[in-house]
């Protein structure tokens, strides 16, 4: 991932060389690791929670896998690492696309403005996911819920901005097939985000009572904030559809993130500070 080369620079006296280190970073590894740690966090929390009988096998919230120890510890750790690589990915994308614009399309400053808007939503998405990781559902439910909403919605906005920008940039940054794949995946993720919010905040799929009224809302246990519904519950369909949407949008989004490795390349970082200068005697 990181390779350090030394570039010699001969001095005027011809007997001392000042070497400036050049660090090469293989940036495609960042979105790949972000995707791996993100998906691993989701399924690890789920598996440990099921094995400890903290949640039902079919189908808990993703956040339920991070509500109670020990799964909450693993879930939070992996998700924090995921956020770290997400921020690195977004800054690398920002720098690389900015250089592309400056080199090929330097007069279109509006494209640069879109990049900064994207970076804002990327950081906002990272903060939202960090709130999910560090404020468990069982203890600080409002912060956790708002963090999840901000994280997912900001991430979707970032994805739409990026795919639009990539489409209009000249020359093309990615092949047409990859662009179509991402577009279809982002459309799917956007649809399930909307459907998830509908199921979460409305009674759209809740079975009505014989007299046509909405049944009482199920009781959320204050100790864990994990809702486990019986299949006979009128809220069960609404419950399951919302959770299927949540899992689908999370996995779909991490696949989009992983695909960003295609257009990233090596970054070179040169250091010129006097403290990092290496003196090499030439005989």
Short mmCIF file of C-alpha atoms in Angstrom, two decimals:
data_model
loop_
_atom_site.label_atom_id
_atom_site.label_comp_id
_atom_site.label_asym_id
_atom_site.label_seq_id
_atom_site.Cartn_x
_atom_site.Cartn_y
_atom_site.Cartn_z
CA UNK A 1 0.00 0.00 0.00
CA UNK A 2 2.86 2.39 0.84
CA UNK A 3 6.19 2.42 -0.99
CA UNK A 4 9.02 4.83 -0.15
CA UNK A 5 11.61 5.75 -2.77
CA UNK A 6 14.60 8.05 -2.35
CA UNK A 7 15.38 10.57 -5.06
CA UNK A 8 19.01 11.75 -4.92
CA UNK A 9 19.80 15.42 -5.55
CA UNK A 10 23.48 16.17 -6.05
CA UNK A 11 24.87 19.21 -4.25
CA UNK A 12 27.08 21.90 -5.75
CA UNK A 13 30.18 20.45 -4.08
CA UNK A 14 29.61 17.10 -5.82
CA UNK A 15 30.45 15.12 -2.71
CA UNK A 16 27.18 15.25 -0.73
CA UNK A 17 23.77 14.13 -1.92
CA UNK A 18 20.59 15.35 -0.27
CA UNK A 19 17.92 12.70 -0.72
CA UNK A 20 14.27 13.69 -0.75
CA UNK A 21 11.94 10.81 0.21
CA UNK A 22 9.05 10.11 -2.15
CA UNK A 23 6.20 8.11 -0.63
CA UNK A 24 3.97 6.24 -3.07
CA UNK A 25 0.55 5.33 -1.72
CA UNK A 26 -1.68 2.87 -3.55
CA UNK A 27 -4.97 4.66 -2.91
CA UNK A 28 -7.31 2.02 -4.47
CA UNK A 29 -6.85 0.03 -1.26
CA UNK A 30 -8.80 2.67 0.72
CA UNK A 31 -12.29 2.13 -0.79
CA UNK A 32 -11.70 -1.63 -0.82
CA UNK A 33 -10.87 -1.65 2.90
CA UNK A 34 -13.78 0.70 3.63
CA UNK A 35 -16.16 -1.71 1.92
CA UNK A 36 -14.65 -4.80 3.58
CA UNK A 37 -14.71 -3.37 7.11
CA UNK A 38 -18.20 -1.92 6.62
CA UNK A 39 -19.78 -5.16 5.41
CA UNK A 40 -17.84 -7.17 8.01
CA UNK A 41 -19.16 -4.87 10.76
CA UNK A 42 -22.76 -5.46 9.65
CA UNK A 43 -22.57 -9.25 9.49
CA UNK A 44 -20.26 -9.75 12.47
CA UNK A 45 -22.59 -7.79 14.75
CA UNK A 46 -25.56 -9.73 13.39
CA UNK A 47 -23.94 -13.17 13.81
CA UNK A 48 -22.73 -12.54 17.36
CA UNK A 49 -26.11 -11.09 18.36
CA UNK A 50 -27.96 -14.13 16.97
CA UNK A 51 -25.58 -16.55 18.70
CA UNK A 52 -26.20 -14.75 22.01
CA UNK A 53 -29.98 -14.70 21.38
CA UNK A 54 -30.06 -10.90 21.54
CA UNK A 55 -31.93 -10.65 18.23
CA UNK A 56 -34.08 -12.83 15.97
CA UNK A 57 -32.49 -14.57 13.00
CA UNK A 58 -35.05 -13.00 10.62
CA UNK A 59 -34.51 -10.05 10.50
CA UNK A 60 -33.14 -7.50 12.98
CA UNK A 61 -32.10 -3.93 12.41
CA UNK A 62 -28.43 -3.51 11.54
CA UNK A 63 -28.16 -1.37 14.66
CA UNK A 64 -29.46 -4.26 16.80
CA UNK A 65 -26.15 -5.99 16.11
CA UNK A 66 -24.37 -3.08 17.78
CA UNK A 67 -26.67 -2.55 20.75
CA UNK A 68 -25.46 -4.99 23.41
CA UNK A 69 -21.95 -6.22 24.32
CA UNK A 70 -20.03 -8.16 23.11
CA UNK A 71 -21.33 -7.60 19.56
CA UNK A 72 -21.56 -3.84 20.09
CA UNK A 73 -17.81 -3.68 20.79
CA UNK A 74 -16.88 -5.51 17.59
CA UNK A 75 -19.50 -3.65 15.54
CA UNK A 76 -18.30 -0.24 16.75
CA UNK A 77 -14.60 -1.02 16.24
CA UNK A 78 -15.04 -2.28 12.67
CA UNK A 79 -17.36 0.57 11.75
CA UNK A 80 -14.89 3.17 13.07
CA UNK A 81 -12.14 1.66 10.90
CA UNK A 82 -14.57 1.74 7.97
CA UNK A 83 -15.18 5.48 8.54
CA UNK A 84 -11.43 6.13 8.63
CA UNK A 85 -10.93 4.53 5.21
CA UNK A 86 -14.07 6.27 3.90
CA UNK A 87 -12.64 9.70 4.74
CA UNK A 88 -9.32 8.77 3.10
CA UNK A 89 -11.21 7.56 0.02
CA UNK A 90 -13.19 10.80 -0.30
CA UNK A 91 -10.11 13.01 0.00
CA UNK A 92 -8.27 10.90 -2.59
CA UNK A 93 -11.25 11.10 -4.96
CA UNK A 94 -11.42 14.86 -4.37
CA UNK A 95 -7.74 15.41 -5.14
CA UNK A 96 -7.66 13.14 -8.18
CA UNK A 97 -10.81 14.55 -9.82
CA UNK A 98 -9.68 18.11 -9.02
CA UNK A 99 -6.40 17.46 -10.83
CA UNK A 100 -8.34 15.99 -13.76
CA UNK A 101 -10.49 19.12 -13.98
CA UNK A 102 -7.51 21.48 -13.70
CA UNK A 103 -5.59 19.62 -16.40
CA UNK A 104 -8.37 18.94 -18.91
CA UNK A 105 -11.14 21.43 -18.10
CA UNK A 106 -9.58 24.23 -16.10
CA UNK A 107 -12.10 26.90 -17.19
CA UNK A 108 -15.14 25.06 -15.82
CA UNK A 109 -14.94 26.19 -12.21
CA UNK A 110 -18.50 25.02 -11.55
CA UNK A 111 -17.17 21.45 -11.66
CA UNK A 112 -14.73 22.35 -8.90
CA UNK A 113 -17.59 23.75 -6.83
CA UNK A 114 -19.45 20.44 -7.14
CA UNK A 115 -16.34 18.69 -5.84
CA UNK A 116 -16.35 20.77 -2.66
CA UNK A 117 -20.06 20.12 -2.14
CA UNK A 118 -19.32 16.41 -2.55
CA UNK A 119 -16.53 16.58 0.01
CA UNK A 120 -18.88 18.25 2.49
CA UNK A 121 -21.46 15.47 2.15
CA UNK A 122 -18.74 12.82 2.29
CA UNK A 123 -17.46 14.13 5.61
CA UNK A 124 -21.04 14.51 6.87
CA UNK A 125 -21.70 10.88 5.92
CA UNK A 126 -18.58 9.77 7.78
CA UNK A 127 -19.65 11.68 10.89
CA UNK A 128 -23.09 10.08 10.72
CA UNK A 129 -21.66 6.55 10.51
CA UNK A 130 -19.24 7.37 13.34
CA UNK A 131 -22.24 8.35 15.49
CA UNK A 132 -23.81 4.98 14.68
CA UNK A 133 -20.61 3.22 15.75
CA UNK A 134 -20.04 5.14 18.98
CA UNK A 135 -23.57 5.79 20.26
CA UNK A 136 -25.25 2.37 20.59
CA UNK A 137 -28.96 1.95 20.01
CA UNK A 138 -29.38 0.60 23.53
CA UNK A 139 -28.05 3.71 25.30
CA UNK A 140 -28.42 6.81 23.10
CA UNK A 141 -31.16 5.94 20.63
CA UNK A 142 -31.89 9.48 19.26
CA UNK A 143 -28.23 10.21 18.47
CA UNK A 144 -27.81 6.76 16.93
CA UNK A 145 -30.93 7.13 14.77
CA UNK A 146 -30.06 10.62 13.54
CA UNK A 147 -26.50 9.49 12.84
CA UNK A 148 -27.78 6.62 10.68
CA UNK A 149 -30.15 8.92 8.78
CA UNK A 150 -27.46 11.56 8.16
CA UNK A 151 -24.88 8.93 7.23
CA UNK A 152 -27.03 7.15 4.66
CA UNK A 153 -28.70 10.22 3.12
CA UNK A 154 -25.43 12.16 2.84
CA UNK A 155 -23.77 9.12 1.32
CA UNK A 156 -26.49 8.80 -1.31
CA UNK A 157 -26.24 12.52 -2.16
CA UNK A 158 -22.46 12.13 -2.50
CA UNK A 159 -22.91 9.14 -4.81
CA UNK A 160 -25.38 10.98 -7.05
CA UNK A 161 -23.11 14.04 -7.26
CA UNK A 162 -20.12 11.87 -8.10
CA UNK A 163 -21.79 9.79 -10.78
CA UNK A 164 -23.18 12.97 -12.39
CA UNK A 165 -19.77 14.65 -12.35
CA UNK A 166 -18.04 11.58 -13.77
CA UNK A 167 -20.62 11.43 -16.57
CA UNK A 168 -19.93 14.99 -17.76
CA UNK A 169 -16.14 15.06 -17.33
CA UNK A 170 -14.03 14.95 -20.49
CA UNK A 171 -12.10 12.74 -21.15
CA UNK A 172 -14.01 9.91 -19.51
CA UNK A 173 -12.76 8.79 -16.10
CA UNK A 174 -14.44 5.36 -16.04
CA UNK A 175 -15.78 2.99 -18.74
CA UNK A 176 -19.44 3.13 -19.72
CA UNK A 177 -20.23 -0.33 -18.30
CA UNK A 178 -18.99 0.64 -14.84
CA UNK A 179 -20.94 3.90 -15.03
CA UNK A 180 -24.16 2.02 -15.87
CA UNK A 181 -23.52 -0.51 -13.08
CA UNK A 182 -23.07 2.25 -10.51
CA UNK A 183 -26.07 4.17 -11.80
CA UNK A 184 -28.35 1.13 -11.48
CA UNK A 185 -27.00 0.36 -8.02
CA UNK A 186 -27.42 3.95 -6.82
CA UNK A 187 -30.98 4.06 -8.18
CA UNK A 188 -31.71 0.86 -6.26
CA UNK A 189 -30.12 2.22 -3.07
CA UNK A 190 -32.07 5.49 -3.40
CA UNK A 191 -35.37 3.62 -3.75
CA UNK A 192 -34.75 1.43 -0.71
CA UNK A 193 -33.64 4.47 1.33
CA UNK A 194 -37.02 6.10 0.65
CA UNK A 195 -38.92 2.88 1.35
CA UNK A 196 -36.94 2.35 4.55
CA UNK A 197 -37.83 5.82 5.82
CA UNK A 198 -41.50 5.24 4.93
CA UNK A 199 -41.59 1.97 6.90
CA UNK A 200 -39.68 3.53 9.79
CA UNK A 201 -41.81 6.64 10.23
CA UNK A 202 -45.25 5.61 8.94
CA UNK A 203 -47.77 2.78 9.28
CA UNK A 204 -47.87 2.19 5.52
CA UNK A 205 -47.77 -1.64 5.75
CA UNK A 206 -49.35 -2.08 9.18
CA UNK A 207 -52.44 -4.29 9.27
CA UNK A 208 -55.51 -2.38 10.45
CA UNK A 209 -57.90 -3.62 13.09
CA UNK A 210 -61.37 -4.87 11.98
CA UNK A 211 -62.79 -1.40 12.62
CA UNK A 212 -60.14 0.19 10.37
CA UNK A 213 -57.95 1.75 13.06
CA UNK A 214 -54.17 1.54 13.39
CA UNK A 215 -53.24 -0.85 16.23
CA UNK A 216 -51.15 0.40 19.17
CA UNK A 217 -47.43 0.80 18.52
CA UNK A 218 -45.37 -2.10 19.94
CA UNK A 219 -43.46 -1.47 23.15
CA UNK A 220 -39.72 -0.86 22.74
CA UNK A 221 -37.76 -2.34 25.69
CA UNK A 222 -35.89 0.54 27.33
CA UNK A 223 -33.03 -1.67 28.51
CA UNK A 224 -31.95 -2.75 25.00
CA UNK A 225 -34.11 -0.79 22.51
CA UNK A 226 -34.26 -4.01 20.47
CA UNK A 227 -37.76 -4.72 19.17
CA UNK A 228 -38.52 -8.42 18.59
CA UNK A 229 -41.92 -8.92 16.98
CA UNK A 230 -43.96 -12.07 16.62
CA UNK A 231 -44.96 -12.89 13.01
CA UNK A 232 -48.59 -12.53 14.09
CA UNK A 233 -48.06 -8.87 15.02
CA UNK A 234 -49.86 -6.37 12.74
CA UNK A 235 -46.59 -4.44 12.57
CA UNK A 236 -44.55 -7.46 11.43
CA UNK A 237 -44.74 -6.84 7.66
CA UNK A 238 -43.85 -3.17 8.10
CA UNK A 239 -41.05 -4.25 10.43
CA UNK A 240 -39.52 -6.82 8.05
CA UNK A 241 -39.79 -4.72 4.87
CA UNK A 242 -38.06 -1.82 6.61
CA UNK A 243 -35.22 -4.05 7.74
CA UNK A 244 -34.78 -5.69 4.34
CA UNK A 245 -34.49 -2.19 2.89
CA UNK A 246 -31.94 -1.19 5.52
CA UNK A 247 -29.72 -4.21 4.84
CA UNK A 248 -30.07 -3.76 1.08
CA UNK A 249 -29.12 -0.09 1.10
CA UNK A 250 -26.13 -0.67 3.41
CA UNK A 251 -24.66 -3.55 1.40
CA UNK A 252 -25.47 -1.83 -1.91
CA UNK A 253 -23.78 1.38 -0.81
CA UNK A 254 -20.63 -0.42 0.34
CA UNK A 255 -20.45 -2.14 -3.06
CA UNK A 256 -20.56 1.30 -4.71
CA UNK A 257 -17.78 2.47 -2.37
CA UNK A 258 -15.64 -0.56 -3.18
CA UNK A 259 -16.02 0.11 -6.92
CA UNK A 260 -14.35 3.52 -6.47
CA UNK A 261 -11.03 1.67 -6.42
CA UNK A 262 -11.20 1.47 -10.23
CA UNK A 263 -10.40 5.12 -10.94
CA UNK A 264 -7.98 5.72 -8.08
CA UNK A 265 -4.25 5.32 -8.65
CA UNK A 266 -0.91 5.81 -6.93
CA UNK A 267 -0.38 9.07 -5.08
CA UNK A 268 3.14 10.44 -4.67
CA UNK A 269 3.96 12.43 -1.56
CA UNK A 270 7.27 14.30 -1.55
CA UNK A 271 8.79 15.71 1.64
CA UNK A 272 11.29 18.54 1.61
CA UNK A 273 11.60 19.54 5.27
CA UNK A 274 15.14 19.88 6.61
CA UNK A 275 14.41 17.36 9.37
CA UNK A 276 13.67 14.69 6.78
CA UNK A 277 16.67 15.39 4.52
CA UNK A 278 19.09 12.48 4.34
CA UNK A 279 22.79 13.24 3.88
CA UNK A 280 24.68 10.60 1.92
CA UNK A 281 28.45 10.81 1.64
CA UNK A 282 29.79 9.92 -1.82
CA UNK A 283 33.33 8.67 -1.96
#
